[in-house]
């Protein structure tokens, strides 16, 4: 072996310069976001002189932060907890996706102003299909959570012709608000705000429970047994196996965490900003390395 090692597997990004384009994610908390790893790997793979960074932004500064990014000619930003609903009022125009799902997780800065998109909603359906082999049309789904993520998931599942939705949330009133919207927009979908009495195809966790290691499961197993579920999807992706997913695996359910959803919403945002097809495999590998560690690739 010579003294020099040449690494050919990692594409080298152009050095940061005055020409480098910037994207970012704004959230609070943001420290554990895997989005920078995913997007920077994608920029590098396509040889783009672009970078993606993460900023801790308090909701009271969100409007100023968006205006600042626009003034500094960022290409685009992502928004995560707790900004997705607030941002609807802070963009010049809403793409149909953001209008339909009532939340903005992606902003594009263009010559004519700011456009808000929602790339989360479709990512849920794609990830359920590809990572869990769940077809939503005709399915009975127990959905845990009626915050921003839960609301988008409920509406998107209804739009996809789920047969019946059971919406369970700590704050019952929020689940009832979502149920009311579904009854008026999607009258053919049965919806209730209690645990199901019979089996379901899918249990979907859209609460934030599971993110912290001592969080209880979002599912009350005295009210619903995982033995009555075919599959369980947890939008939480860190830790990779939450208390809910572990229990589901022991009960014989198919399981998936939220990595696939993060990947697909990110891929769509990448295409909106760059106009180029997202390198999905590169992005998936970067996410897995970031979340599971390089050894698990
Ligand atoms: P997101 O955009 O991720 O959905 P959110 O709108 O703050 O964030 O919603 C968080 C979800 O997790 C809500 O469903 C919340 O329940 P409440 O509506 O009752 O607040 C749920 N959640 C958070 N902490 C919880 C806890 N300790 N127990 C039960 N549910 C919890």
Short mmCIF file of N, CA and C and ligand atoms in Angstrom, two decimals, residues 80-85 144-151 168-172 174-175 205-209 211-212 215-218 235, ligand 1:
data_model
loop_
_atom_site.label_atom_id
_atom_site.label_comp_id
_atom_site.label_asym_id
_atom_site.label_seq_id
_atom_site.Cartn_x
_atom_site.Cartn_y
_atom_site.Cartn_z
N UNK A 80 -40.12 22.84 9.77
CA UNK A 80 -40.57 21.71 10.56
C UNK A 80 -41.18 22.23 11.86
N UNK A 81 -41.46 21.31 12.78
CA UNK A 81 -42.14 21.68 14.04
C UNK A 81 -41.50 22.91 14.65
N UNK A 82 -42.21 23.92 15.07
CA UNK A 82 -43.67 24.09 15.06
C UNK A 82 -44.16 25.09 14.01
N UNK A 83 -43.53 25.13 12.83
CA UNK A 83 -43.75 26.25 11.91
C UNK A 83 -44.71 26.00 10.75
N UNK A 84 -45.11 24.74 10.54
CA UNK A 84 -45.78 24.42 9.27
C UNK A 84 -47.13 25.11 9.09
N UNK A 85 -47.86 25.30 10.18
CA UNK A 85 -49.16 25.96 10.06
C UNK A 85 -48.99 27.48 10.01
N UNK A 144 -53.01 8.08 15.45
CA UNK A 144 -52.71 8.66 16.77
C UNK A 144 -52.12 10.04 16.55
N UNK A 145 -52.79 11.06 17.07
CA UNK A 145 -52.28 12.42 16.93
C UNK A 145 -53.13 13.28 16.04
N UNK A 146 -53.42 14.50 16.50
CA UNK A 146 -54.21 15.44 15.69
C UNK A 146 -53.59 16.83 15.75
N UNK A 147 -52.25 16.88 15.86
CA UNK A 147 -51.52 18.14 15.73
C UNK A 147 -51.30 18.41 14.24
N UNK A 148 -50.26 19.15 13.89
CA UNK A 148 -50.01 19.49 12.49
C UNK A 148 -49.85 18.24 11.63
N UNK A 149 -48.98 17.32 12.07
CA UNK A 149 -48.71 16.12 11.27
C UNK A 149 -49.93 15.21 11.21
N UNK A 150 -50.63 15.08 12.34
CA UNK A 150 -51.80 14.20 12.39
C UNK A 150 -52.92 14.71 11.50
N UNK A 151 -53.09 16.01 11.51
CA UNK A 151 -54.15 16.61 10.69
C UNK A 151 -53.88 16.39 9.20
N UNK A 168 -57.43 9.42 17.34
CA UNK A 168 -57.25 9.44 18.79
C UNK A 168 -56.18 10.47 19.12
N UNK A 169 -56.51 11.36 20.04
CA UNK A 169 -55.54 12.40 20.42
C UNK A 169 -55.71 12.74 21.90
N UNK A 170 -54.58 13.08 22.55
CA UNK A 170 -54.65 13.46 23.96
C UNK A 170 -55.71 14.55 24.17
N UNK A 171 -55.63 15.60 23.34
CA UNK A 171 -56.64 16.66 23.41
C UNK A 171 -57.77 16.29 22.45
N UNK A 172 -58.82 15.74 23.01
CA UNK A 172 -59.92 15.18 22.22
C UNK A 172 -60.51 16.20 21.25
N UNK A 174 -59.19 18.48 19.49
CA UNK A 174 -58.46 18.62 18.21
C UNK A 174 -58.83 17.49 17.26
N UNK A 175 -58.96 16.28 17.81
CA UNK A 175 -59.37 15.14 16.97
C UNK A 175 -60.77 15.39 16.42
N UNK A 205 -48.69 6.41 13.89
CA UNK A 205 -48.40 7.40 14.94
C UNK A 205 -47.95 8.71 14.33
N UNK A 206 -48.75 9.76 14.57
CA UNK A 206 -48.38 11.11 14.12
C UNK A 206 -48.23 12.03 15.32
N UNK A 207 -48.10 11.46 16.54
CA UNK A 207 -47.77 12.31 17.69
C UNK A 207 -46.25 12.40 17.78
N UNK A 208 -45.78 13.25 18.68
CA UNK A 208 -44.33 13.34 18.86
C UNK A 208 -43.84 12.37 19.94
N UNK A 209 -44.74 11.56 20.48
CA UNK A 209 -44.34 10.62 21.53
C UNK A 209 -43.46 9.52 20.94
N UNK A 211 -40.05 10.32 20.56
CA UNK A 211 -38.81 11.05 20.28
C UNK A 211 -37.85 11.01 21.47
N UNK A 212 -38.43 11.08 22.68
CA UNK A 212 -37.58 11.04 23.88
C UNK A 212 -37.57 9.62 24.43
N UNK A 215 -40.31 8.50 26.74
CA UNK A 215 -41.72 8.74 26.36
C UNK A 215 -42.53 7.45 26.48
N UNK A 216 -43.77 7.55 26.97
CA UNK A 216 -44.64 6.37 26.91
C UNK A 216 -45.08 6.12 25.47
N UNK A 217 -45.64 4.94 25.21
CA UNK A 217 -46.17 4.67 23.87
C UNK A 217 -47.38 5.58 23.63
N UNK A 218 -47.57 6.05 22.40
CA UNK A 218 -48.75 6.87 22.11
C UNK A 218 -50.04 6.04 22.08
N UNK A 235 -44.22 7.87 12.52
CA UNK A 235 -43.57 8.99 11.83
C UNK A 235 -42.25 9.37 12.49
P1 LIG B 1 -46.59 18.09 14.76
O1 LIG B 1 -46.48 19.18 13.75
O2 LIG B 1 -45.39 17.20 14.85
O3 LIG B 1 -47.86 17.31 14.64
P2 LIG B 1 -47.85 19.33 17.04
O4 LIG B 1 -48.83 20.04 16.17
O5 LIG B 1 -47.27 20.05 18.22
O6 LIG B 1 -46.60 18.83 16.20
O7 LIG B 1 -48.55 17.97 17.53
C1 LIG B 1 -47.96 17.08 18.44
C2 LIG B 1 -48.87 15.87 18.63
O8 LIG B 1 -48.29 15.00 19.62
C3 LIG B 1 -50.27 16.22 19.12
O9 LIG B 1 -51.15 15.24 18.68
C4 LIG B 1 -50.06 16.12 20.64
O10 LIG B 1 -51.25 15.94 21.38
P3 LIG B 1 -52.12 17.23 21.86
O11 LIG B 1 -52.86 17.69 20.64
O12 LIG B 1 -52.98 16.72 22.91
O13 LIG B 1 -51.10 18.26 22.32
C5 LIG B 1 -49.21 14.88 20.72
N1 LIG B 1 -48.47 14.83 21.99
C6 LIG B 1 -47.38 15.55 22.31
N2 LIG B 1 -46.97 15.25 23.56
C7 LIG B 1 -47.84 14.32 24.04
C8 LIG B 1 -47.98 13.59 25.26
N3 LIG B 1 -47.11 13.78 26.27
N4 LIG B 1 -48.99 12.71 25.38
C9 LIG B 1 -49.86 12.52 24.38
N5 LIG B 1 -49.79 13.18 23.18
C10 LIG B 1 -48.80 14.06 23.02
#
